[in-house]
Amino acid sequence: MIRKGCNSIVRAEKILTHIAWVGVASYMELLKEFKYPKSSLLNLLNVMVDCGFLIKNKSNHYSLGIKNYELGCQALHRQNIFEVTKRPMQELSLKSGLVCHLGAMEGYSAIYLDKIESPDSVPTSKSWIGKKLGLHLTALGKALLAWKTREELDYFLDAITLTQYTCNTFTDKKLFLEELQRTRIRGWAIDNEESTYGVVCLSMPAFNMYNRVNYAISLSGDPVIYSGDKIHIYLGMLRKCACQISSGLGHRNESEYLRKGS
């Protein structure tokens, strides 16, 4: 529900989001897109230009102003990653009843930055904050690698050793690259008892405002938990958490860009 008196702010946000998606837009294009009253739209655009949120060029087209970048940089500079991740991870762990981890890259390994155990999950001492993980045998590692460029992937695959831990571990670089490609296509990674027998892990990436992946979250459980169609339930929970964290990091997906309304 939109609070009374905030209509102009909501309209301004929609205009900024639309222009961020299309690049530039004329007054007539914005009028056609949103169907706001002509005089109200023109006044709002003039105010946004005066405040630095929009730039109007000689062709009377509007683009984003530097003010948006300045405010975004200030917000990110003051941002603590755990302020963004803690609540979504707590909700994920509570709803799933499983252990939830936050991971990032450190050198040629993944590392646990945070760990949240549900009251219903089986306590485990096999994972702890600060523990380093192999990139090739963990869901977190795959999620952190899969969205990198091909040049970056070649660099990491040349640097790491695909050590075998179980019979499911990827030890062939070509096959592992194919696994990363599958991960990117479906949007999630899986450790199917590749690091430890009796443990299956699902992971999804968190995107920042530049569409880069610096963090990933995961859910760990035994193979029975993810059997059959149950895996889709947990993937839905994981996806919601990843989207919340990505949004907190400044990421906007296509569906958000295409929002319309008055």
CSV table of C-alpha atoms in Angstrom, one decimal:
chain,number,residue,atom,x,y,z
A,1,MET,CA,0.0,0.0,0.0
A,2,ILE,CA,1.3,3.4,-1.0
A,3,ARG,CA,1.2,5.9,1.9
A,4,LYS,CA,-0.8,9.1,1.3
A,5,GLY,CA,1.4,12.0,0.0
A,6,CYS,CA,4.2,9.7,-1.4
A,7,ASN,CA,2.8,9.3,-4.9
A,8,SER,CA,5.5,11.6,-6.4
A,9,ILE,CA,8.3,9.6,-4.7
A,10,VAL,CA,6.9,6.3,-6.1
A,11,ARG,CA,6.6,7.8,-9.6
A,12,ALA,CA,10.2,9.1,-9.4
A,13,GLU,CA,11.4,5.7,-8.4
A,14,LYS,CA,9.6,4.1,-11.4
A,15,ILE,CA,11.0,6.6,-13.8
A,16,LEU,CA,14.6,6.1,-12.5
A,17,THR,CA,14.2,2.3,-12.7
A,18,HIS,CA,12.8,2.5,-16.3
A,19,ILE,CA,15.6,4.8,-17.5
A,20,ALA,CA,18.2,2.6,-15.8
A,21,TRP,CA,16.9,-0.2,-18.0
A,22,VAL,CA,16.4,1.6,-21.3
A,23,GLY,CA,19.4,4.0,-21.0
A,24,VAL,CA,17.7,7.2,-22.2
A,25,ALA,CA,14.1,8.3,-22.7
A,26,SER,CA,12.2,11.3,-24.0
A,27,TYR,CA,9.3,13.1,-22.3
A,28,MET,CA,6.8,11.6,-24.8
A,29,GLU,CA,8.3,8.1,-24.3
A,30,LEU,CA,7.9,8.4,-20.5
A,31,LEU,CA,4.4,9.8,-21.0
A,32,LYS,CA,3.4,6.8,-23.1
A,33,GLU,CA,5.1,4.4,-20.7
A,34,PHE,CA,3.5,5.6,-17.5
A,35,LYS,CA,0.5,7.7,-18.6
A,36,TYR,CA,1.0,10.2,-15.8
A,37,PRO,CA,-0.7,13.6,-16.1
A,38,LYS,CA,1.3,15.7,-18.6
A,39,SER,CA,1.9,18.7,-16.3
A,40,SER,CA,2.7,16.4,-13.3
A,41,LEU,CA,5.2,14.4,-15.3
A,42,LEU,CA,7.0,17.5,-16.6
A,43,ASN,CA,7.2,19.1,-13.2
A,44,LEU,CA,8.6,15.9,-11.7
A,45,LEU,CA,11.2,15.5,-14.4
A,46,ASN,CA,12.3,19.1,-13.9
A,47,VAL,CA,12.7,18.6,-10.2
A,48,MET,CA,14.6,15.3,-10.7
A,49,VAL,CA,17.0,17.2,-13.1
A,50,ASP,CA,17.5,20.0,-10.6
A,51,CYS,CA,18.3,17.5,-7.9
A,52,GLY,CA,20.8,15.7,-10.1
A,53,PHE,CA,18.9,12.4,-10.4
A,54,LEU,CA,18.4,12.9,-14.1
A,55,ILE,CA,20.3,14.6,-16.9
A,56,LYS,CA,18.5,16.3,-19.8
A,57,ASN,CA,20.6,16.5,-23.0
A,58,LYS,CA,20.2,18.9,-26.0
A,59,SER,CA,17.8,16.5,-27.6
A,60,ASN,CA,15.5,16.7,-24.6
A,61,HIS,CA,16.2,13.0,-23.7
A,62,TYR,CA,16.6,12.0,-20.1
A,63,SER,CA,19.3,9.8,-18.6
A,64,LEU,CA,20.5,8.9,-15.1
A,65,GLY,CA,22.4,11.6,-13.2
A,66,ILE,CA,25.6,11.2,-11.2
A,67,LYS,CA,23.6,11.7,-8.0
A,68,ASN,CA,22.3,8.2,-8.2
A,69,TYR,CA,25.9,6.8,-8.4
A,70,GLU,CA,27.1,9.0,-5.5
A,71,LEU,CA,24.3,7.9,-3.2
A,72,GLY,CA,24.8,4.2,-4.2
A,73,CYS,CA,28.5,4.4,-3.5
A,74,GLN,CA,27.9,5.9,-0.1
A,75,ALA,CA,25.4,3.3,0.8
A,76,LEU,CA,27.7,0.4,-0.3
A,77,HIS,CA,30.7,1.9,1.4
A,78,ARG,CA,28.8,1.9,4.7
A,79,GLN,CA,27.2,-1.4,4.2
A,80,ASN,CA,28.1,-4.4,6.3
A,81,ILE,CA,27.5,-7.7,4.4
A,82,PHE,CA,26.1,-9.3,7.5
A,83,GLU,CA,23.5,-6.6,7.8
A,84,VAL,CA,22.2,-7.7,4.4
A,85,THR,CA,22.5,-11.5,4.9
A,86,LYS,CA,21.7,-12.2,8.5
A,87,ARG,CA,17.9,-11.9,8.5
A,88,PRO,CA,17.3,-13.7,5.2
A,89,MET,CA,19.6,-16.5,6.3
A,90,GLN,CA,17.9,-16.9,9.6
A,91,GLU,CA,14.5,-17.1,7.9
A,92,LEU,CA,15.8,-19.7,5.5
A,93,SER,CA,17.3,-21.8,8.2
A,94,LEU,CA,14.2,-21.6,10.3
A,95,LYS,CA,11.8,-22.5,7.5
A,96,SER,CA,14.0,-25.3,6.0
A,97,GLY,CA,15.1,-26.8,9.3
A,98,LEU,CA,18.6,-27.0,7.8
A,99,VAL,CA,22.1,-25.5,8.2
A,100,CYS,CA,22.6,-22.4,6.1
A,101,HIS,CA,26.0,-21.0,5.1
A,102,LEU,CA,27.3,-17.8,3.6
A,103,GLY,CA,30.4,-18.2,1.5
A,104,ALA,CA,32.9,-16.1,-0.5
A,105,MET,CA,36.1,-16.5,-2.5
A,106,GLU,CA,39.4,-16.3,-0.8
A,107,GLY,CA,42.3,-17.0,-3.1
A,108,TYR,CA,41.7,-20.3,-4.8
A,109,SER,CA,39.2,-21.5,-2.2
A,110,ALA,CA,35.8,-20.8,-0.9
A,111,ILE,CA,35.4,-19.8,2.8
A,112,TYR,CA,32.5,-19.8,5.2
A,113,LEU,CA,31.7,-16.3,6.3
A,114,ASP,CA,28.6,-17.2,8.4
A,115,LYS,CA,26.8,-20.2,9.6
A,116,ILE,CA,23.2,-20.4,10.9
A,117,GLU,CA,21.8,-23.6,12.4
A,118,SER,CA,18.1,-24.1,12.7
A,119,PRO,CA,16.6,-25.4,16.0
A,120,ASP,CA,15.5,-28.4,14.0
A,121,SER,CA,18.8,-29.1,12.3
A,122,VAL,CA,21.3,-31.7,13.5
A,123,PRO,CA,24.2,-29.8,15.1
A,124,THR,CA,27.4,-30.3,13.2
A,125,SER,CA,31.0,-29.6,13.9
A,126,LYS,CA,32.1,-30.3,10.3
A,127,SER,CA,31.6,-26.7,9.3
A,128,TRP,CA,32.6,-23.5,11.0
A,129,ILE,CA,33.0,-19.8,10.2
A,130,GLY,CA,36.4,-19.3,8.6
A,131,LYS,CA,36.7,-22.9,7.2
A,132,LYS,CA,38.2,-23.1,3.7
A,133,LEU,CA,36.5,-25.3,1.1
A,134,GLY,CA,37.6,-26.7,-2.3
A,135,LEU,CA,35.9,-24.8,-5.1
A,136,HIS,CA,35.5,-27.9,-7.2
A,137,LEU,CA,33.7,-30.1,-4.7
A,138,THR,CA,31.3,-27.8,-2.9
A,139,ALA,CA,28.0,-26.2,-4.0
A,140,LEU,CA,29.2,-22.9,-2.6
A,141,GLY,CA,32.4,-23.1,-4.7
A,142,LYS,CA,30.5,-24.0,-7.9
A,143,ALA,CA,28.0,-21.1,-7.3
A,144,LEU,CA,30.9,-18.7,-6.8
A,145,LEU,CA,32.7,-19.9,-10.0
A,146,ALA,CA,29.8,-20.5,-12.4
A,147,TRP,CA,29.0,-16.8,-13.1
A,148,LYS,CA,32.6,-15.8,-13.8
A,149,THR,CA,33.8,-15.0,-17.3
A,150,ARG,CA,35.4,-17.8,-19.4
A,151,GLU,CA,38.8,-16.1,-19.0
A,152,GLU,CA,38.3,-16.1,-15.2
A,153,LEU,CA,37.3,-19.7,-15.2
A,154,ASP,CA,40.3,-20.7,-17.3
A,155,TYR,CA,42.5,-18.9,-14.7
A,156,PHE,CA,41.0,-20.7,-11.7
A,157,LEU,CA,40.9,-24.1,-13.4
A,158,ASP,CA,44.6,-23.8,-14.2
A,159,ALA,CA,45.4,-22.8,-10.6
A,160,ILE,CA,43.4,-25.4,-8.6
A,161,THR,CA,43.9,-29.1,-8.2
A,162,LEU,CA,40.8,-31.2,-8.5
A,163,THR,CA,41.6,-33.5,-5.6
A,164,GLN,CA,39.2,-36.5,-5.2
A,165,TYR,CA,37.4,-36.8,-1.8
A,166,THR,CA,34.6,-39.2,-2.8
A,167,CYS,CA,33.7,-41.2,-5.9
A,168,ASN,CA,31.4,-38.3,-6.9
A,169,THR,CA,34.1,-35.6,-6.9
A,170,PHE,CA,34.9,-34.0,-10.2
A,171,THR,CA,38.5,-34.6,-11.1
A,172,ASP,CA,38.4,-33.9,-14.8
A,173,LYS,CA,38.6,-30.2,-15.7
A,174,LYS,CA,36.5,-30.6,-18.8
A,175,LEU,CA,33.7,-32.3,-17.0
A,176,PHE,CA,33.9,-29.8,-14.2
A,177,LEU,CA,33.6,-26.9,-16.6
A,178,GLU,CA,30.5,-28.6,-18.1
A,179,GLU,CA,29.1,-28.9,-14.5
A,180,LEU,CA,29.7,-25.1,-14.0
A,181,GLN,CA,27.8,-24.4,-17.3
A,182,ARG,CA,24.9,-26.6,-16.1
A,183,THR,CA,24.9,-24.7,-12.8
A,184,ARG,CA,24.7,-21.3,-14.5
A,185,ILE,CA,21.9,-22.5,-16.9
A,186,ARG,CA,19.7,-23.8,-14.1
A,187,GLY,CA,20.6,-21.1,-11.6
A,188,TRP,CA,21.8,-23.3,-8.7
A,189,ALA,CA,24.7,-25.5,-7.7
A,190,ILE,CA,24.7,-28.9,-6.0
A,191,ASP,CA,27.3,-30.9,-4.0
A,192,ASN,CA,26.0,-34.4,-4.5
A,193,GLU,CA,28.1,-36.1,-1.8
A,194,GLU,CA,31.2,-34.8,-3.7
A,195,SER,CA,33.0,-33.5,-0.6
A,196,THR,CA,31.6,-35.9,2.1
A,197,TYR,CA,29.5,-39.0,1.9
A,198,GLY,CA,26.1,-38.6,3.5
A,199,VAL,CA,25.9,-34.8,2.9
A,200,VAL,CA,24.2,-33.0,0.0
A,201,CYS,CA,24.4,-29.3,-0.4
A,202,LEU,CA,22.5,-26.8,-2.6
A,203,SER,CA,23.7,-23.3,-3.3
A,204,MET,CA,22.7,-20.1,-5.1
A,205,PRO,CA,24.6,-17.0,-5.9
A,206,ALA,CA,24.0,-13.5,-4.6
A,207,PHE,CA,24.4,-10.7,-7.3
A,208,ASN,CA,25.6,-7.2,-6.6
A,209,MET,CA,24.6,-4.0,-8.4
A,210,TYR,CA,27.2,-4.8,-11.2
A,211,ASN,CA,25.7,-8.3,-11.7
A,212,ARG,CA,28.8,-9.9,-10.2
A,213,VAL,CA,28.8,-12.8,-7.8
A,214,ASN,CA,31.0,-12.2,-4.7
A,215,TYR,CA,28.8,-14.2,-2.3
A,216,ALA,CA,26.7,-17.4,-2.3
A,217,ILE,CA,24.4,-19.1,0.2
A,218,SER,CA,23.8,-22.8,0.7
A,219,LEU,CA,21.6,-25.3,2.5
A,220,SER,CA,23.1,-28.6,3.8
A,221,GLY,CA,21.3,-31.8,4.6
A,222,ASP,CA,21.4,-35.6,4.1
A,223,PRO,CA,20.5,-37.2,0.7
A,224,VAL,CA,17.1,-38.3,2.0
A,225,ILE,CA,16.0,-34.7,2.7
A,226,TYR,CA,16.5,-33.8,-1.0
A,227,SER,CA,15.0,-36.9,-2.5
A,228,GLY,CA,12.3,-36.9,-5.1
A,229,ASP,CA,10.4,-33.6,-5.5
A,230,LYS,CA,11.5,-32.3,-2.1
A,231,ILE,CA,14.5,-30.6,-3.7
A,232,HIS,CA,12.2,-28.1,-5.5
A,233,ILE,CA,10.8,-27.0,-2.1
A,234,TYR,CA,14.2,-26.2,-0.7
A,235,LEU,CA,15.3,-24.6,-4.0
A,236,GLY,CA,12.3,-22.2,-3.7
A,237,MET,CA,13.3,-21.2,-0.2
A,238,LEU,CA,16.9,-20.8,-1.3
A,239,ARG,CA,16.0,-18.7,-4.3
A,240,LYS,CA,13.9,-16.3,-2.1
A,241,CYS,CA,16.8,-15.8,0.3
A,242,ALA,CA,19.3,-15.3,-2.6
A,243,CYS,CA,17.0,-12.7,-4.2
A,244,GLN,CA,16.6,-10.8,-0.9
A,245,ILE,CA,20.4,-10.7,-0.4
A,246,SER,CA,21.0,-9.7,-4.0
A,247,SER,CA,18.4,-6.9,-3.6
A,248,GLY,CA,20.2,-5.7,-0.5
A,249,LEU,CA,23.5,-5.6,-2.5
A,250,GLY,CA,21.9,-3.3,-5.1
A,251,HIS,CA,21.0,-5.8,-7.8
A,252,ARG,CA,18.0,-5.3,-9.9
A,253,ASN,CA,16.6,-8.0,-12.1
A,254,GLU,CA,14.8,-7.6,-15.4
A,255,SER,CA,11.3,-8.1,-13.9
A,256,GLU,CA,12.0,-5.2,-11.5
A,257,TYR,CA,13.1,-3.0,-14.4
A,258,LEU,CA,9.9,-3.6,-16.3
A,259,ARG,CA,7.5,-2.7,-13.5
A,260,LYS,CA,4.8,-0.3,-14.5
A,261,GLY,CA,2.0,1.6,-12.8
A,262,SER,CA,0.8,4.9,-11.7
